[in-house]
mmCIF file of C-alpha atoms in Angstrom:
data_model
loop_
_atom_site.group_PDB
_atom_site.id
_atom_site.type_symbol
_atom_site.label_atom_id
_atom_site.label_comp_id
_atom_site.label_asym_id
_atom_site.label_seq_id
_atom_site.Cartn_x
_atom_site.Cartn_y
_atom_site.Cartn_z
ATOM 1 C CA UNK A 1 -92.105 -65.254 -46.007
ATOM 2 C CA UNK A 2 -92.882 -64.602 -42.339
ATOM 3 C CA UNK A 3 -91.766 -61.384 -40.675
ATOM 4 C CA UNK A 4 -88.882 -62.967 -38.754
ATOM 5 C CA UNK A 5 -87.366 -64.250 -42.012
ATOM 6 C CA UNK A 6 -87.718 -60.772 -43.500
ATOM 7 C CA UNK A 7 -85.885 -59.179 -40.548
ATOM 8 C CA UNK A 8 -83.289 -61.960 -40.547
ATOM 9 C CA UNK A 9 -82.604 -61.284 -44.229
ATOM 10 C CA UNK A 10 -82.146 -57.536 -43.688
ATOM 11 C CA UNK A 11 -79.909 -58.199 -40.667
ATOM 12 C CA UNK A 12 -77.825 -60.679 -42.659
ATOM 13 C CA UNK A 13 -77.321 -58.346 -45.619
ATOM 14 C CA UNK A 14 -76.181 -55.345 -43.572
ATOM 15 C CA UNK A 15 -74.084 -57.382 -41.130
ATOM 16 C CA UNK A 16 -72.503 -59.212 -44.056
ATOM 17 C CA UNK A 17 -71.468 -55.861 -45.528
ATOM 18 C CA UNK A 18 -70.155 -54.753 -42.127
ATOM 19 C CA UNK A 19 -68.067 -57.854 -41.557
ATOM 20 C CA UNK A 20 -66.853 -57.656 -45.151
ATOM 21 C CA UNK A 21 -65.636 -54.119 -44.465
ATOM 22 C CA UNK A 22 -63.614 -55.282 -41.443
ATOM 23 C CA UNK A 23 -62.154 -58.254 -43.277
ATOM 24 C CA UNK A 24 -61.271 -56.200 -46.372
ATOM 25 C CA UNK A 25 -59.665 -53.497 -44.240
ATOM 26 C CA UNK A 26 -57.612 -56.019 -42.299
ATOM 27 C CA UNK A 27 -56.476 -57.958 -45.355
ATOM 28 C CA UNK A 28 -55.068 -54.744 -46.877
ATOM 29 C CA UNK A 29 -52.298 -54.831 -44.270
ATOM 30 C CA UNK A 30 -51.187 -58.144 -45.751
ATOM 31 C CA UNK A 31 -51.794 -57.142 -49.366
ATOM 32 C CA UNK A 32 -49.990 -53.803 -49.071
ATOM 33 C CA UNK A 33 -47.734 -53.935 -45.998
ATOM 34 C CA UNK A 34 -45.848 -50.746 -46.830
ATOM 35 C CA UNK A 35 -48.819 -48.597 -47.776
ATOM 36 C CA UNK A 36 -50.296 -47.827 -44.341
ATOM 37 C CA UNK A 37 -49.061 -48.366 -40.812
ATOM 38 C CA UNK A 38 -51.296 -50.606 -38.710
ATOM 39 C CA UNK A 39 -51.832 -49.759 -35.054
ATOM 40 C CA UNK A 40 -52.339 -52.521 -32.512
ATOM 41 C CA UNK A 41 -55.038 -50.650 -30.554
ATOM 42 C CA UNK A 42 -56.984 -50.031 -33.761
ATOM 43 C CA UNK A 43 -56.685 -53.702 -34.710
ATOM 44 C CA UNK A 44 -58.003 -54.748 -31.291
ATOM 45 C CA UNK A 45 -61.037 -52.471 -31.805
ATOM 46 C CA UNK A 46 -61.542 -54.089 -35.205
ATOM 47 C CA UNK A 47 -61.476 -57.525 -33.566
ATOM 48 C CA UNK A 48 -63.848 -56.355 -30.813
ATOM 49 C CA UNK A 49 -66.354 -54.999 -33.315
ATOM 50 C CA UNK A 50 -66.104 -58.244 -35.306
ATOM 51 C CA UNK A 51 -66.799 -60.224 -32.126
ATOM 52 C CA UNK A 52 -69.747 -57.966 -31.252
ATOM 53 C CA UNK A 53 -71.311 -58.442 -34.670
ATOM 54 C CA UNK A 54 -70.896 -62.217 -34.655
ATOM 55 C CA UNK A 55 -72.475 -62.259 -31.193
ATOM 56 C CA UNK A 56 -75.242 -59.928 -32.402
ATOM 57 C CA UNK A 57 -75.990 -62.219 -35.331
ATOM 58 C CA UNK A 58 -76.356 -65.166 -32.974
ATOM 59 C CA UNK A 59 -78.279 -63.147 -30.423
ATOM 60 C CA UNK A 60 -80.839 -61.914 -32.969
ATOM 61 C CA UNK A 61 -82.049 -65.454 -33.519
ATOM 62 C CA UNK A 62 -84.086 -64.865 -30.367
ATOM 63 C CA UNK A 63 -86.243 -62.432 -32.357
ATOM 64 C CA UNK A 64 -88.076 -65.525 -33.619
ATOM 65 C CA UNK A 65 -89.926 -65.475 -30.286
ATOM 66 C CA UNK A 66 -91.440 -62.051 -30.992
ATOM 67 C CA UNK A 67 -94.983 -62.655 -32.269
ATOM 68 C CA UNK A 68 -96.153 -59.082 -32.900
ATOM 69 C CA UNK A 69 -93.951 -56.469 -34.534
ATOM 70 C CA UNK A 70 -94.466 -52.739 -34.733
ATOM 71 C CA UNK A 71 -92.849 -50.467 -37.272
ATOM 72 C CA UNK A 72 -90.986 -48.751 -34.416
ATOM 73 C CA UNK A 73 -89.386 -52.025 -33.347
ATOM 74 C CA UNK A 74 -88.477 -52.791 -36.947
ATOM 75 C CA UNK A 75 -86.842 -49.363 -37.367
ATOM 76 C CA UNK A 76 -84.901 -49.817 -34.108
ATOM 77 C CA UNK A 77 -83.487 -53.133 -35.299
ATOM 78 C CA UNK A 78 -82.519 -51.583 -38.643
ATOM 79 C CA UNK A 79 -80.909 -48.598 -36.850
ATOM 80 C CA UNK A 80 -79.019 -51.043 -34.676
ATOM 81 C CA UNK A 81 -77.493 -52.729 -37.712
ATOM 82 C CA UNK A 82 -76.817 -49.461 -39.527
ATOM 83 C CA UNK A 83 -74.828 -48.221 -36.530
ATOM 84 C CA UNK A 84 -72.718 -51.377 -36.702
ATOM 85 C CA UNK A 85 -72.149 -50.769 -40.408
ATOM 86 C CA UNK A 86 -71.227 -47.128 -39.782
ATOM 87 C CA UNK A 87 -68.796 -48.143 -37.029
ATOM 88 C CA UNK A 88 -67.078 -50.589 -39.385
ATOM 89 C CA UNK A 89 -66.785 -47.948 -42.077
ATOM 90 C CA UNK A 90 -65.386 -45.551 -39.493
ATOM 91 C CA UNK A 91 -62.745 -48.075 -38.439
ATOM 92 C CA UNK A 92 -61.693 -48.636 -42.052
ATOM 93 C CA UNK A 93 -62.153 -45.523 -44.173
ATOM 94 C CA UNK A 94 -61.396 -45.509 -47.902
ATOM 95 C CA UNK A 95 -57.915 -44.188 -47.081
ATOM 96 C CA UNK A 96 -55.932 -42.594 -44.272
ATOM 97 C CA UNK A 97 -53.768 -40.283 -46.366
ATOM 98 C CA UNK A 98 -54.930 -37.258 -44.386
ATOM 99 C CA UNK A 99 -53.471 -38.935 -41.276
ATOM 100 C CA UNK A 100 -49.999 -39.673 -42.604
ATOM 101 C CA UNK A 101 -51.085 -43.144 -43.793
ATOM 102 C CA UNK A 102 -51.020 -44.139 -40.139
ATOM 103 C CA UNK A 103 -53.909 -45.829 -38.331
ATOM 104 C CA UNK A 104 -52.633 -44.563 -34.992
ATOM 105 C CA UNK A 105 -53.190 -40.950 -36.048
ATOM 106 C CA UNK A 106 -56.500 -41.885 -37.625
ATOM 107 C CA UNK A 107 -57.733 -43.798 -34.558
ATOM 108 C CA UNK A 108 -57.137 -40.930 -32.139
ATOM 109 C CA UNK A 109 -58.690 -38.403 -34.501
ATOM 110 C CA UNK A 110 -61.896 -40.477 -34.822
ATOM 111 C CA UNK A 111 -62.102 -42.300 -31.483
ATOM 112 C CA UNK A 112 -64.803 -39.944 -30.204
ATOM 113 C CA UNK A 113 -67.070 -40.846 -33.123
ATOM 114 C CA UNK A 114 -66.359 -44.557 -32.735
ATOM 115 C CA UNK A 115 -66.998 -44.591 -28.998
ATOM 116 C CA UNK A 116 -70.198 -42.547 -29.292
ATOM 117 C CA UNK A 117 -71.459 -44.933 -31.970
ATOM 118 C CA UNK A 118 -70.690 -47.872 -29.688
ATOM 119 C CA UNK A 119 -72.630 -46.162 -26.885
ATOM 120 C CA UNK A 120 -75.564 -45.940 -29.315
ATOM 121 C CA UNK A 121 -75.145 -49.665 -30.075
ATOM 122 C CA UNK A 122 -75.385 -50.522 -26.384
ATOM 123 C CA UNK A 123 -78.361 -48.227 -25.782
ATOM 124 C CA UNK A 124 -80.248 -49.725 -28.714
ATOM 125 C CA UNK A 125 -79.237 -53.178 -27.446
ATOM 126 C CA UNK A 126 -81.179 -52.478 -24.262
ATOM 127 C CA UNK A 127 -84.324 -51.797 -26.287
ATOM 128 C CA UNK A 128 -83.626 -54.824 -28.477
ATOM 129 C CA UNK A 129 -83.329 -57.025 -25.385
ATOM 130 C CA UNK A 130 -86.602 -55.674 -24.024
ATOM 131 C CA UNK A 131 -88.333 -56.590 -27.308
ATOM 132 C CA UNK A 132 -87.427 -60.218 -26.657
ATOM 133 C CA UNK A 133 -89.399 -60.169 -23.421
ATOM 134 C CA UNK A 134 -88.897 -60.006 -19.648
ATOM 135 C CA UNK A 135 -87.986 -63.691 -19.368
ATOM 136 C CA UNK A 136 -85.174 -63.188 -21.828
ATOM 137 C CA UNK A 137 -83.861 -60.147 -19.948
ATOM 138 C CA UNK A 138 -84.031 -62.023 -16.649
ATOM 139 C CA UNK A 139 -81.995 -64.878 -18.142
ATOM 140 C CA UNK A 140 -79.184 -62.414 -18.955
ATOM 141 C CA UNK A 141 -78.945 -60.789 -15.536
ATOM 142 C CA UNK A 142 -76.793 -59.720 -13.709
ATOM 143 C CA UNK A 143 -73.975 -59.984 -16.280
ATOM 144 C CA UNK A 144 -75.977 -58.004 -18.833
ATOM 145 C CA UNK A 145 -76.478 -55.074 -16.450
ATOM 146 C CA UNK A 146 -72.778 -55.054 -15.534
ATOM 147 C CA UNK A 147 -71.880 -55.124 -19.223
ATOM 148 C CA UNK A 148 -74.139 -52.226 -20.111
ATOM 149 C CA UNK A 149 -73.154 -50.001 -17.187
ATOM 150 C CA UNK A 150 -69.404 -50.630 -17.464
ATOM 151 C CA UNK A 151 -69.195 -50.399 -21.258
ATOM 152 C CA UNK A 152 -71.356 -47.296 -21.670
ATOM 153 C CA UNK A 153 -69.526 -45.540 -18.819
ATOM 154 C CA UNK A 154 -66.044 -46.379 -20.096
ATOM 155 C CA UNK A 155 -66.891 -45.460 -23.670
ATOM 156 C CA UNK A 156 -68.307 -42.133 -22.492
ATOM 157 C CA UNK A 157 -65.193 -41.331 -20.472
ATOM 158 C CA UNK A 158 -62.755 -42.431 -23.188
ATOM 159 C CA UNK A 159 -64.655 -40.613 -25.956
ATOM 160 C CA UNK A 160 -63.673 -37.297 -24.379
ATOM 161 C CA UNK A 161 -60.350 -38.303 -22.858
ATOM 162 C CA UNK A 162 -57.512 -36.205 -24.283
ATOM 163 C CA UNK A 163 -54.794 -38.755 -23.546
ATOM 164 C CA UNK A 164 -53.336 -40.787 -26.392
ATOM 165 C CA UNK A 165 -51.755 -43.416 -24.142
ATOM 166 C CA UNK A 166 -51.995 -46.668 -26.023
ATOM 167 C CA UNK A 167 -51.940 -48.634 -22.776
ATOM 168 C CA UNK A 168 -55.215 -47.026 -21.611
ATOM 169 C CA UNK A 169 -57.113 -47.670 -24.834
ATOM 170 C CA UNK A 170 -55.530 -51.089 -25.192
ATOM 171 C CA UNK A 171 -56.506 -52.074 -21.644
ATOM 172 C CA UNK A 172 -60.084 -50.939 -22.226
ATOM 173 C CA UNK A 173 -60.521 -52.864 -25.465
ATOM 174 C CA UNK A 174 -58.892 -55.980 -23.988
ATOM 175 C CA UNK A 175 -61.317 -55.723 -21.049
ATOM 176 C CA UNK A 176 -64.208 -55.406 -23.534
ATOM 177 C CA UNK A 177 -63.015 -58.415 -25.557
ATOM 178 C CA UNK A 178 -62.562 -60.613 -22.483
ATOM 179 C CA UNK A 179 -65.908 -59.517 -21.053
ATOM 180 C CA UNK A 180 -67.635 -60.259 -24.365
ATOM 181 C CA UNK A 181 -66.110 -63.732 -24.547
ATOM 182 C CA UNK A 182 -67.172 -64.385 -20.955
ATOM 183 C CA UNK A 183 -70.668 -63.068 -21.692
ATOM 184 C CA UNK A 184 -71.022 -65.276 -24.764
ATOM 185 C CA UNK A 185 -69.885 -68.434 -23.019
ATOM 186 C CA UNK A 186 -71.761 -67.803 -19.787
ATOM 187 C CA UNK A 187 -75.119 -67.133 -21.388
ATOM 188 C CA UNK A 188 -75.146 -68.628 -24.869
ATOM 189 C CA UNK A 189 -72.874 -71.622 -24.846
ATOM 190 C CA UNK A 190 -75.795 -74.034 -24.602
ATOM 191 C CA UNK A 191 -78.117 -72.175 -27.018
#
């Protein structure tokens, strides 16, 4: 097995577990509608993370172009995926009893952790993109730079924002979702 297939296998296993976590957490609202209260902002973040991971899975196919791998690069890719997994587990904990069985209470109590983990995802993404080479990075510009600057900045601000206005967090995640869809179609539609 070549090294790319090895990395692809590790990526697939951990991302499969991550996506499974999001799907299982979401299906529980249908299975047990009276057990916990869903929160629309939380559900949008779940959808956004799902979209990010599907995009990541597609994006990582470009690692096939990397001819020489170092252990550092391998560890960075694994860290990248582990942060996705951790974010999914954070969005859907084993239970939310400590938060009144309400995802709204849970979301606001853990938003700082979620947003800081997403900042880490974007920072590692920069390194990951650089691994794929300067031509690859150039192909993504300028949308990639706008994405990184806007997303990291907003996540940093909202991580420490005291407000619990649903409209603010909802607007941010809707912006992120729309930007991600635009980014996918503008750069990867023909791949």
